[in-house]
Amino acid sequence: MRPSFSNEYGGTFLLIEPGNNFEFSLIDPIFVGARPVTQVEWSSIMGFNPSKFKDGWSAGLRPVESVTWFDCQDYISELNKIDNEDKLGLGGFFRLPTNDEWEYFCRAGTKTKWYNSQKDADVDDVAWHAGNAGATTREVGQKQPNEWGLYDLHGNVSEWTSTLESGKYIAKGGSWLTESESTSVVSKRHFSPNKKSDSIGLRLVWQPN
């Protein structure tokens, strides 16, 4: 079993150990959210739900969306204030992943276009995209995870990173709104930190001190 911890706000975080993976290396161990931040997780910290797709009994299990990069920083700041106890005997803090970290933990040791395959025909097994999502987000954790136990890295919502490139922040993973090709490991989109879209959410990492 991969070492992990869960917090009272619904998040589960899995240990990703340092190593070399294709074009990227991870120098220090991090814990990565097994799923994107959900609407119920966001609401429990911030007291409101900004998402467009929030109707229905299962909406709380869908990824939060319609959040800017700055909104994500506010959420992380609040989470770090109230969830600041040691994890597995370690101190640390929550943050967004970098682009390189994201690709490293998405690949989970693979070198293919998606973590399960090189073939577009296999994308539906791991991703919600424009061809199968039904023009909406979906509840997290329904598709096959990667080898390290991480879900929804391909599709559903794009995920903000902390990496600034050409004056804009990178979002990874594609979404329910993009074609399957845009959900590949290497695909990335660039947005202003003020960009708010019903196709962009976030996934957290926890960095040990």
PDB file of C-alpha atoms in Angstrom:
ATOM      1  CA  MET A   1       0.000   0.000   0.000  1.00  0.00           C
ATOM      2  CA  ARG A   2       1.231   3.475  -0.884  1.00  0.00           C
ATOM      3  CA  PRO A   3       1.518   5.636   2.270  1.00  0.00           C
ATOM      4  CA  SER A   4      -1.358   8.114   2.450  1.00  0.00           C
ATOM      5  CA  PHE A   5      -3.386  10.343   4.728  1.00  0.00           C
ATOM      6  CA  SER A   6      -6.918  11.740   4.689  1.00  0.00           C
ATOM      7  CA  ASN A   7      -8.186  14.952   6.221  1.00  0.00           C
ATOM      8  CA  GLU A   8     -11.573  15.776   7.706  1.00  0.00           C
ATOM      9  CA  TYR A   9     -12.517  17.816   4.644  1.00  0.00           C
ATOM     10  CA  GLY A  10     -12.701  14.806   2.339  1.00  0.00           C
ATOM     11  CA  GLY A  11      -9.260  14.783   0.736  1.00  0.00           C
ATOM     12  CA  THR A  12      -7.028  11.731   0.431  1.00  0.00           C
ATOM     13  CA  PHE A  13      -3.354  12.270  -0.370  1.00  0.00           C
ATOM     14  CA  LEU A  14      -0.950   9.592  -1.641  1.00  0.00           C
ATOM     15  CA  LEU A  15       2.823   9.597  -1.276  1.00  0.00           C
ATOM     16  CA  ILE A  16       4.684  10.106  -4.553  1.00  0.00           C
ATOM     17  CA  GLU A  17       8.351   9.300  -4.119  1.00  0.00           C
ATOM     18  CA  PRO A  18      11.282  10.977  -5.899  1.00  0.00           C
ATOM     19  CA  GLY A  19      12.596   9.470  -9.101  1.00  0.00           C
ATOM     20  CA  ASN A  20      13.050   9.899 -12.835  1.00  0.00           C
ATOM     21  CA  ASN A  21      10.104   9.518 -15.177  1.00  0.00           C
ATOM     22  CA  PHE A  22      10.438  10.130 -18.902  1.00  0.00           C
ATOM     23  CA  GLU A  23      11.423  13.816 -19.259  1.00  0.00           C
ATOM     24  CA  PHE A  24      10.818  14.840 -15.669  1.00  0.00           C
ATOM     25  CA  SER A  25      12.350  14.177 -12.281  1.00  0.00           C
ATOM     26  CA  LEU A  26      10.926  14.569  -8.799  1.00  0.00           C
ATOM     27  CA  ILE A  27      13.558  15.657  -6.296  1.00  0.00           C
ATOM     28  CA  ASP A  28      11.557  15.644  -3.065  1.00  0.00           C
ATOM     29  CA  PRO A  29       8.664  13.427  -1.949  1.00  0.00           C
ATOM     30  CA  ILE A  30       5.180  14.941  -2.097  1.00  0.00           C
ATOM     31  CA  PHE A  31       1.680  13.774  -1.292  1.00  0.00           C
ATOM     32  CA  VAL A  32      -0.791  14.210  -4.153  1.00  0.00           C
ATOM     33  CA  GLY A  33      -4.564  14.464  -3.960  1.00  0.00           C
ATOM     34  CA  ALA A  34      -6.046  11.206  -5.213  1.00  0.00           C
ATOM     35  CA  ARG A  35      -8.824  13.212  -6.881  1.00  0.00           C
ATOM     36  CA  PRO A  36      -9.446  16.808  -7.900  1.00  0.00           C
ATOM     37  CA  VAL A  37     -10.812  19.050  -5.154  1.00  0.00           C
ATOM     38  CA  THR A  38     -14.557  18.428  -5.020  1.00  0.00           C
ATOM     39  CA  GLN A  39     -17.376  20.891  -4.550  1.00  0.00           C
ATOM     40  CA  VAL A  40     -18.042  19.656  -1.026  1.00  0.00           C
ATOM     41  CA  GLU A  41     -14.355  20.007  -0.102  1.00  0.00           C
ATOM     42  CA  TRP A  42     -14.282  23.564  -1.405  1.00  0.00           C
ATOM     43  CA  SER A  43     -17.559  24.515   0.280  1.00  0.00           C
ATOM     44  CA  SER A  44     -16.460  23.115   3.632  1.00  0.00           C
ATOM     45  CA  ILE A  45     -13.481  25.493   3.650  1.00  0.00           C
ATOM     46  CA  MET A  46     -14.775  28.570   1.824  1.00  0.00           C
ATOM     47  CA  GLY A  47     -18.455  28.499   2.797  1.00  0.00           C
ATOM     48  CA  PHE A  48     -19.752  28.769  -0.770  1.00  0.00           C
ATOM     49  CA  ASN A  49     -19.760  26.795  -4.010  1.00  0.00           C
ATOM     50  CA  PRO A  50     -18.751  28.724  -7.155  1.00  0.00           C
ATOM     51  CA  SER A  51     -19.387  25.823  -9.535  1.00  0.00           C
ATOM     52  CA  LYS A  52     -21.741  25.919 -12.507  1.00  0.00           C
ATOM     53  CA  PHE A  53     -22.545  22.215 -12.328  1.00  0.00           C
ATOM     54  CA  LYS A  54     -23.820  22.058  -8.746  1.00  0.00           C
ATOM     55  CA  ASP A  55     -27.374  20.764  -9.139  1.00  0.00           C
ATOM     56  CA  GLY A  56     -28.391  17.241  -8.172  1.00  0.00           C
ATOM     57  CA  TRP A  57     -27.734  14.931  -5.249  1.00  0.00           C
ATOM     58  CA  SER A  58     -24.247  13.975  -6.455  1.00  0.00           C
ATOM     59  CA  ALA A  59     -22.992  17.481  -7.269  1.00  0.00           C
ATOM     60  CA  GLY A  60     -20.829  17.601  -4.157  1.00  0.00           C
ATOM     61  CA  LEU A  61     -18.773  14.743  -5.558  1.00  0.00           C
ATOM     62  CA  ARG A  62     -18.057  16.595  -8.786  1.00  0.00           C
ATOM     63  CA  PRO A  63     -14.886  18.654  -9.079  1.00  0.00           C
ATOM     64  CA  VAL A  64     -15.179  22.275  -8.084  1.00  0.00           C
ATOM     65  CA  GLU A  65     -14.855  24.579 -11.107  1.00  0.00           C
ATOM     66  CA  SER A  66     -15.331  28.221 -12.044  1.00  0.00           C
ATOM     67  CA  VAL A  67     -12.387  29.129  -9.813  1.00  0.00           C
ATOM     68  CA  THR A  68      -9.574  31.478 -10.800  1.00  0.00           C
ATOM     69  CA  TRP A  69      -5.943  30.830  -9.972  1.00  0.00           C
ATOM     70  CA  PHE A  70      -6.253  33.489  -7.282  1.00  0.00           C
ATOM     71  CA  ASP A  71      -9.351  31.753  -5.879  1.00  0.00           C
ATOM     72  CA  CYS A  72      -7.287  28.585  -5.585  1.00  0.00           C
ATOM     73  CA  GLN A  73      -4.605  30.443  -3.647  1.00  0.00           C
ATOM     74  CA  ASP A  74      -7.260  31.758  -1.251  1.00  0.00           C
ATOM     75  CA  TYR A  75      -8.587  28.228  -0.743  1.00  0.00           C
ATOM     76  CA  ILE A  76      -5.108  26.857  -0.118  1.00  0.00           C
ATOM     77  CA  SER A  77      -4.332  29.654   2.333  1.00  0.00           C
ATOM     78  CA  GLU A  78      -7.480  28.908   4.336  1.00  0.00           C
ATOM     79  CA  LEU A  79      -6.828  25.164   4.247  1.00  0.00           C
ATOM     80  CA  ASN A  80      -3.285  25.637   5.519  1.00  0.00           C
ATOM     81  CA  LYS A  81      -4.596  27.738   8.410  1.00  0.00           C
ATOM     82  CA  ILE A  82      -7.097  25.173   9.663  1.00  0.00           C
ATOM     83  CA  ASP A  83      -5.504  21.882   8.601  1.00  0.00           C
ATOM     84  CA  ASN A  84      -1.993  22.439   9.895  1.00  0.00           C
ATOM     85  CA  GLU A  85      -1.414  19.337  12.000  1.00  0.00           C
ATOM     86  CA  ASP A  86       1.430  16.945  11.207  1.00  0.00           C
ATOM     87  CA  LYS A  87       0.730  14.208   8.662  1.00  0.00           C
ATOM     88  CA  LEU A  88       2.345  10.836   9.310  1.00  0.00           C
ATOM     89  CA  GLY A  89       4.640  12.567  11.785  1.00  0.00           C
ATOM     90  CA  LEU A  90       5.655  15.239   9.284  1.00  0.00           C
ATOM     91  CA  GLY A  91       4.979  18.942   9.085  1.00  0.00           C
ATOM     92  CA  GLY A  92       4.102  20.481   5.744  1.00  0.00           C
ATOM     93  CA  PHE A  93       1.703  22.579   3.691  1.00  0.00           C
ATOM     94  CA  PHE A  94      -0.764  22.363   0.809  1.00  0.00           C
ATOM     95  CA  ARG A  95      -0.093  23.984  -2.559  1.00  0.00           C
ATOM     96  CA  LEU A  96      -0.687  23.614  -6.284  1.00  0.00           C
ATOM     97  CA  PRO A  97       1.625  21.271  -8.206  1.00  0.00           C
ATOM     98  CA  THR A  98       4.103  22.524 -10.759  1.00  0.00           C
ATOM     99  CA  ASN A  99       3.699  21.526 -14.395  1.00  0.00           C
ATOM    100  CA  ASP A 100       6.631  19.108 -14.124  1.00  0.00           C
ATOM    101  CA  GLU A 101       5.295  17.526 -10.944  1.00  0.00           C
ATOM    102  CA  TRP A 102       1.901  17.109 -12.580  1.00  0.00           C
ATOM    103  CA  GLU A 103       3.333  15.277 -15.587  1.00  0.00           C
ATOM    104  CA  TYR A 104       5.493  13.135 -13.308  1.00  0.00           C
ATOM    105  CA  PHE A 105       2.645  11.911 -11.122  1.00  0.00           C
ATOM    106  CA  CYS A 106       0.233  11.643 -14.052  1.00  0.00           C
ATOM    107  CA  ARG A 107       2.541   9.312 -15.967  1.00  0.00           C
ATOM    108  CA  ALA A 108       3.153   7.112 -12.923  1.00  0.00           C
ATOM    109  CA  GLY A 109       6.112   5.526 -14.677  1.00  0.00           C
ATOM    110  CA  THR A 110       4.534   5.263 -18.137  1.00  0.00           C
ATOM    111  CA  LYS A 111       5.700   6.848 -21.394  1.00  0.00           C
ATOM    112  CA  THR A 112       2.433   6.733 -23.345  1.00  0.00           C
ATOM    113  CA  LYS A 113       0.188   9.604 -24.452  1.00  0.00           C
ATOM    114  CA  TRP A 114      -2.295   8.793 -21.692  1.00  0.00           C
ATOM    115  CA  TYR A 115      -1.324   6.888 -18.576  1.00  0.00           C
ATOM    116  CA  ASN A 116      -3.204   3.807 -19.760  1.00  0.00           C
ATOM    117  CA  SER A 117      -2.433   3.749 -23.485  1.00  0.00           C
ATOM    118  CA  GLN A 118      -1.000   5.370 -26.581  1.00  0.00           C
ATOM    119  CA  LYS A 119      -4.289   4.859 -28.472  1.00  0.00           C
ATOM    120  CA  ASP A 120      -7.157   7.337 -28.622  1.00  0.00           C
ATOM    121  CA  ALA A 121      -9.565   4.404 -28.620  1.00  0.00           C
ATOM    122  CA  ASP A 122      -8.651   3.697 -24.991  1.00  0.00           C
ATOM    123  CA  VAL A 123      -9.139   7.230 -23.656  1.00  0.00           C
ATOM    124  CA  ASP A 124     -12.724   6.645 -22.520  1.00  0.00           C
ATOM    125  CA  ASP A 125     -11.411   4.237 -19.880  1.00  0.00           C
ATOM    126  CA  VAL A 126      -9.621   7.049 -18.036  1.00  0.00           C
ATOM    127  CA  ALA A 127     -11.093  10.394 -19.118  1.00  0.00           C
ATOM    128  CA  TRP A 128     -14.266  12.462 -19.312  1.00  0.00           C
ATOM    129  CA  HIS A 129     -13.953  14.611 -22.451  1.00  0.00           C
ATOM    130  CA  ALA A 130     -16.186  16.324 -25.007  1.00  0.00           C
ATOM    131  CA  GLY A 131     -16.986  13.019 -26.667  1.00  0.00           C
ATOM    132  CA  ASN A 132     -18.371  11.225 -23.605  1.00  0.00           C
ATOM    133  CA  ALA A 133     -19.032  13.641 -20.730  1.00  0.00           C
ATOM    134  CA  GLY A 134     -22.439  14.869 -21.892  1.00  0.00           C
ATOM    135  CA  ALA A 135     -21.490  18.572 -21.742  1.00  0.00           C
ATOM    136  CA  THR A 136     -20.937  18.569 -17.984  1.00  0.00           C
ATOM    137  CA  THR A 137     -18.487  17.580 -15.287  1.00  0.00           C
ATOM    138  CA  ARG A 138     -18.836  14.144 -13.706  1.00  0.00           C
ATOM    139  CA  GLU A 139     -18.421  12.742 -10.213  1.00  0.00           C
ATOM    140  CA  VAL A 140     -14.754  12.161  -9.436  1.00  0.00           C
ATOM    141  CA  GLY A 141     -13.238   8.701  -9.220  1.00  0.00           C
ATOM    142  CA  GLN A 142     -15.402   6.918 -11.802  1.00  0.00           C
ATOM    143  CA  LYS A 143     -12.690   6.249 -14.380  1.00  0.00           C
ATOM    144  CA  GLN A 144      -9.648   4.005 -14.050  1.00  0.00           C
ATOM    145  CA  PRO A 145      -6.857   5.481 -11.893  1.00  0.00           C
ATOM    146  CA  ASN A 146      -3.217   5.450 -12.880  1.00  0.00           C
ATOM    147  CA  GLU A 147      -0.739   2.965 -11.430  1.00  0.00           C
ATOM    148  CA  TRP A 148      -0.192   5.194  -8.404  1.00  0.00           C
ATOM    149  CA  GLY A 149      -3.892   5.419  -7.531  1.00  0.00           C
ATOM    150  CA  LEU A 150      -4.642   8.915  -8.868  1.00  0.00           C
ATOM    151  CA  TYR A 151      -7.980   9.573 -10.579  1.00  0.00           C
ATOM    152  CA  ASP A 152      -9.295  12.079 -13.135  1.00  0.00           C
ATOM    153  CA  LEU A 153      -5.939  13.367 -14.316  1.00  0.00           C
ATOM    154  CA  HIS A 154      -7.204  13.105 -17.886  1.00  0.00           C
ATOM    155  CA  GLY A 155     -10.343  15.136 -18.508  1.00  0.00           C
ATOM    156  CA  ASN A 156     -13.270  16.123 -16.267  1.00  0.00           C
ATOM    157  CA  VAL A 157     -11.702  19.495 -15.344  1.00  0.00           C
ATOM    158  CA  SER A 158      -8.382  21.025 -16.270  1.00  0.00           C
ATOM    159  CA  GLU A 159      -6.186  21.572 -13.223  1.00  0.00           C
ATOM    160  CA  TRP A 160      -4.380  24.777 -12.344  1.00  0.00           C
ATOM    161  CA  THR A 161      -0.644  24.514 -11.710  1.00  0.00           C
ATOM    162  CA  SER A 162       1.786  26.948 -10.123  1.00  0.00           C
ATOM    163  CA  THR A 163       3.868  27.167 -13.305  1.00  0.00           C
ATOM    164  CA  LEU A 164       3.926  30.529 -15.063  1.00  0.00           C
ATOM    165  CA  GLU A 165       4.785  30.428 -18.772  1.00  0.00           C
ATOM    166  CA  SER A 166       4.709  33.412 -21.114  1.00  0.00           C
ATOM    167  CA  GLY A 167       2.866  35.436 -18.498  1.00  0.00           C
ATOM    168  CA  LYS A 168       0.065  32.906 -17.967  1.00  0.00           C
ATOM    169  CA  TYR A 169      -0.435  29.922 -15.688  1.00  0.00           C
ATOM    170  CA  ILE A 170      -0.503  26.391 -17.055  1.00  0.00           C
ATOM    171  CA  ALA A 171      -3.571  24.206 -16.576  1.00  0.00           C
ATOM    172  CA  LYS A 172      -3.207  20.487 -17.226  1.00  0.00           C
ATOM    173  CA  GLY A 173      -5.306  17.489 -18.135  1.00  0.00           C
ATOM    174  CA  GLY A 174      -7.963  18.778 -20.493  1.00  0.00           C
ATOM    175  CA  SER A 175     -11.613  18.669 -19.495  1.00  0.00           C
ATOM    176  CA  TRP A 176     -15.198  17.712 -20.281  1.00  0.00           C
ATOM    177  CA  LEU A 177     -15.131  20.591 -22.783  1.00  0.00           C
ATOM    178  CA  THR A 178     -12.065  19.562 -24.805  1.00  0.00           C
ATOM    179  CA  GLU A 179     -11.560  16.824 -27.362  1.00  0.00           C
ATOM    180  CA  SER A 180      -9.864  13.633 -26.208  1.00  0.00           C
ATOM    181  CA  GLU A 181      -6.539  14.606 -27.805  1.00  0.00           C
ATOM    182  CA  SER A 182      -6.354  17.592 -25.448  1.00  0.00           C
ATOM    183  CA  THR A 183      -6.507  15.349 -22.373  1.00  0.00           C
ATOM    184  CA  SER A 184      -3.093  13.763 -23.008  1.00  0.00           C
ATOM    185  CA  VAL A 185      -0.261  13.938 -20.490  1.00  0.00           C
ATOM    186  CA  VAL A 186       1.689  16.593 -22.376  1.00  0.00           C
ATOM    187  CA  SER A 187      -1.265  18.788 -23.339  1.00  0.00           C
ATOM    188  CA  LYS A 188      -1.439  22.101 -21.537  1.00  0.00           C
ATOM    189  CA  ARG A 189      -3.423  25.304 -21.686  1.00  0.00           C
ATOM    190  CA  HIS A 190      -2.375  28.798 -20.635  1.00  0.00           C
ATOM    191  CA  PHE A 191      -4.657  31.172 -18.760  1.00  0.00           C
ATOM    192  CA  SER A 192      -4.579  34.511 -17.003  1.00  0.00           C
ATOM    193  CA  PRO A 193      -4.764  34.030 -13.213  1.00  0.00           C
ATOM    194  CA  ASN A 194      -8.125  35.857 -13.368  1.00  0.00           C
ATOM    195  CA  LYS A 195      -9.575  33.319 -15.793  1.00  0.00           C
ATOM    196  CA  LYS A 196     -12.738  31.662 -14.507  1.00  0.00           C
ATOM    197  CA  SER A 197     -14.157  28.714 -16.436  1.00  0.00           C
ATOM    198  CA  ASP A 198     -16.549  25.858 -15.743  1.00  0.00           C
ATOM    199  CA  SER A 199     -13.884  23.572 -17.194  1.00  0.00           C
ATOM    200  CA  ILE A 200     -11.037  24.489 -14.793  1.00  0.00           C
ATOM    201  CA  GLY A 201     -10.535  23.236 -11.238  1.00  0.00           C
ATOM    202  CA  LEU A 202      -7.604  22.147  -9.104  1.00  0.00           C
ATOM    203  CA  ARG A 203      -5.775  19.275  -7.470  1.00  0.00           C
ATOM    204  CA  LEU A 204      -3.638  19.794  -4.385  1.00  0.00           C
ATOM    205  CA  VAL A 205      -0.290  18.480  -3.316  1.00  0.00           C
ATOM    206  CA  TRP A 206       0.990  18.457   0.252  1.00  0.00           C
ATOM    207  CA  GLN A 207       4.665  19.315   0.617  1.00  0.00           C
ATOM    208  CA  PRO A 208       6.481  17.948   3.681  1.00  0.00           C
ATOM    209  CA  ASN A 209       8.795  20.479   5.313  1.00  0.00           C
TER     210      ASN A 209
END
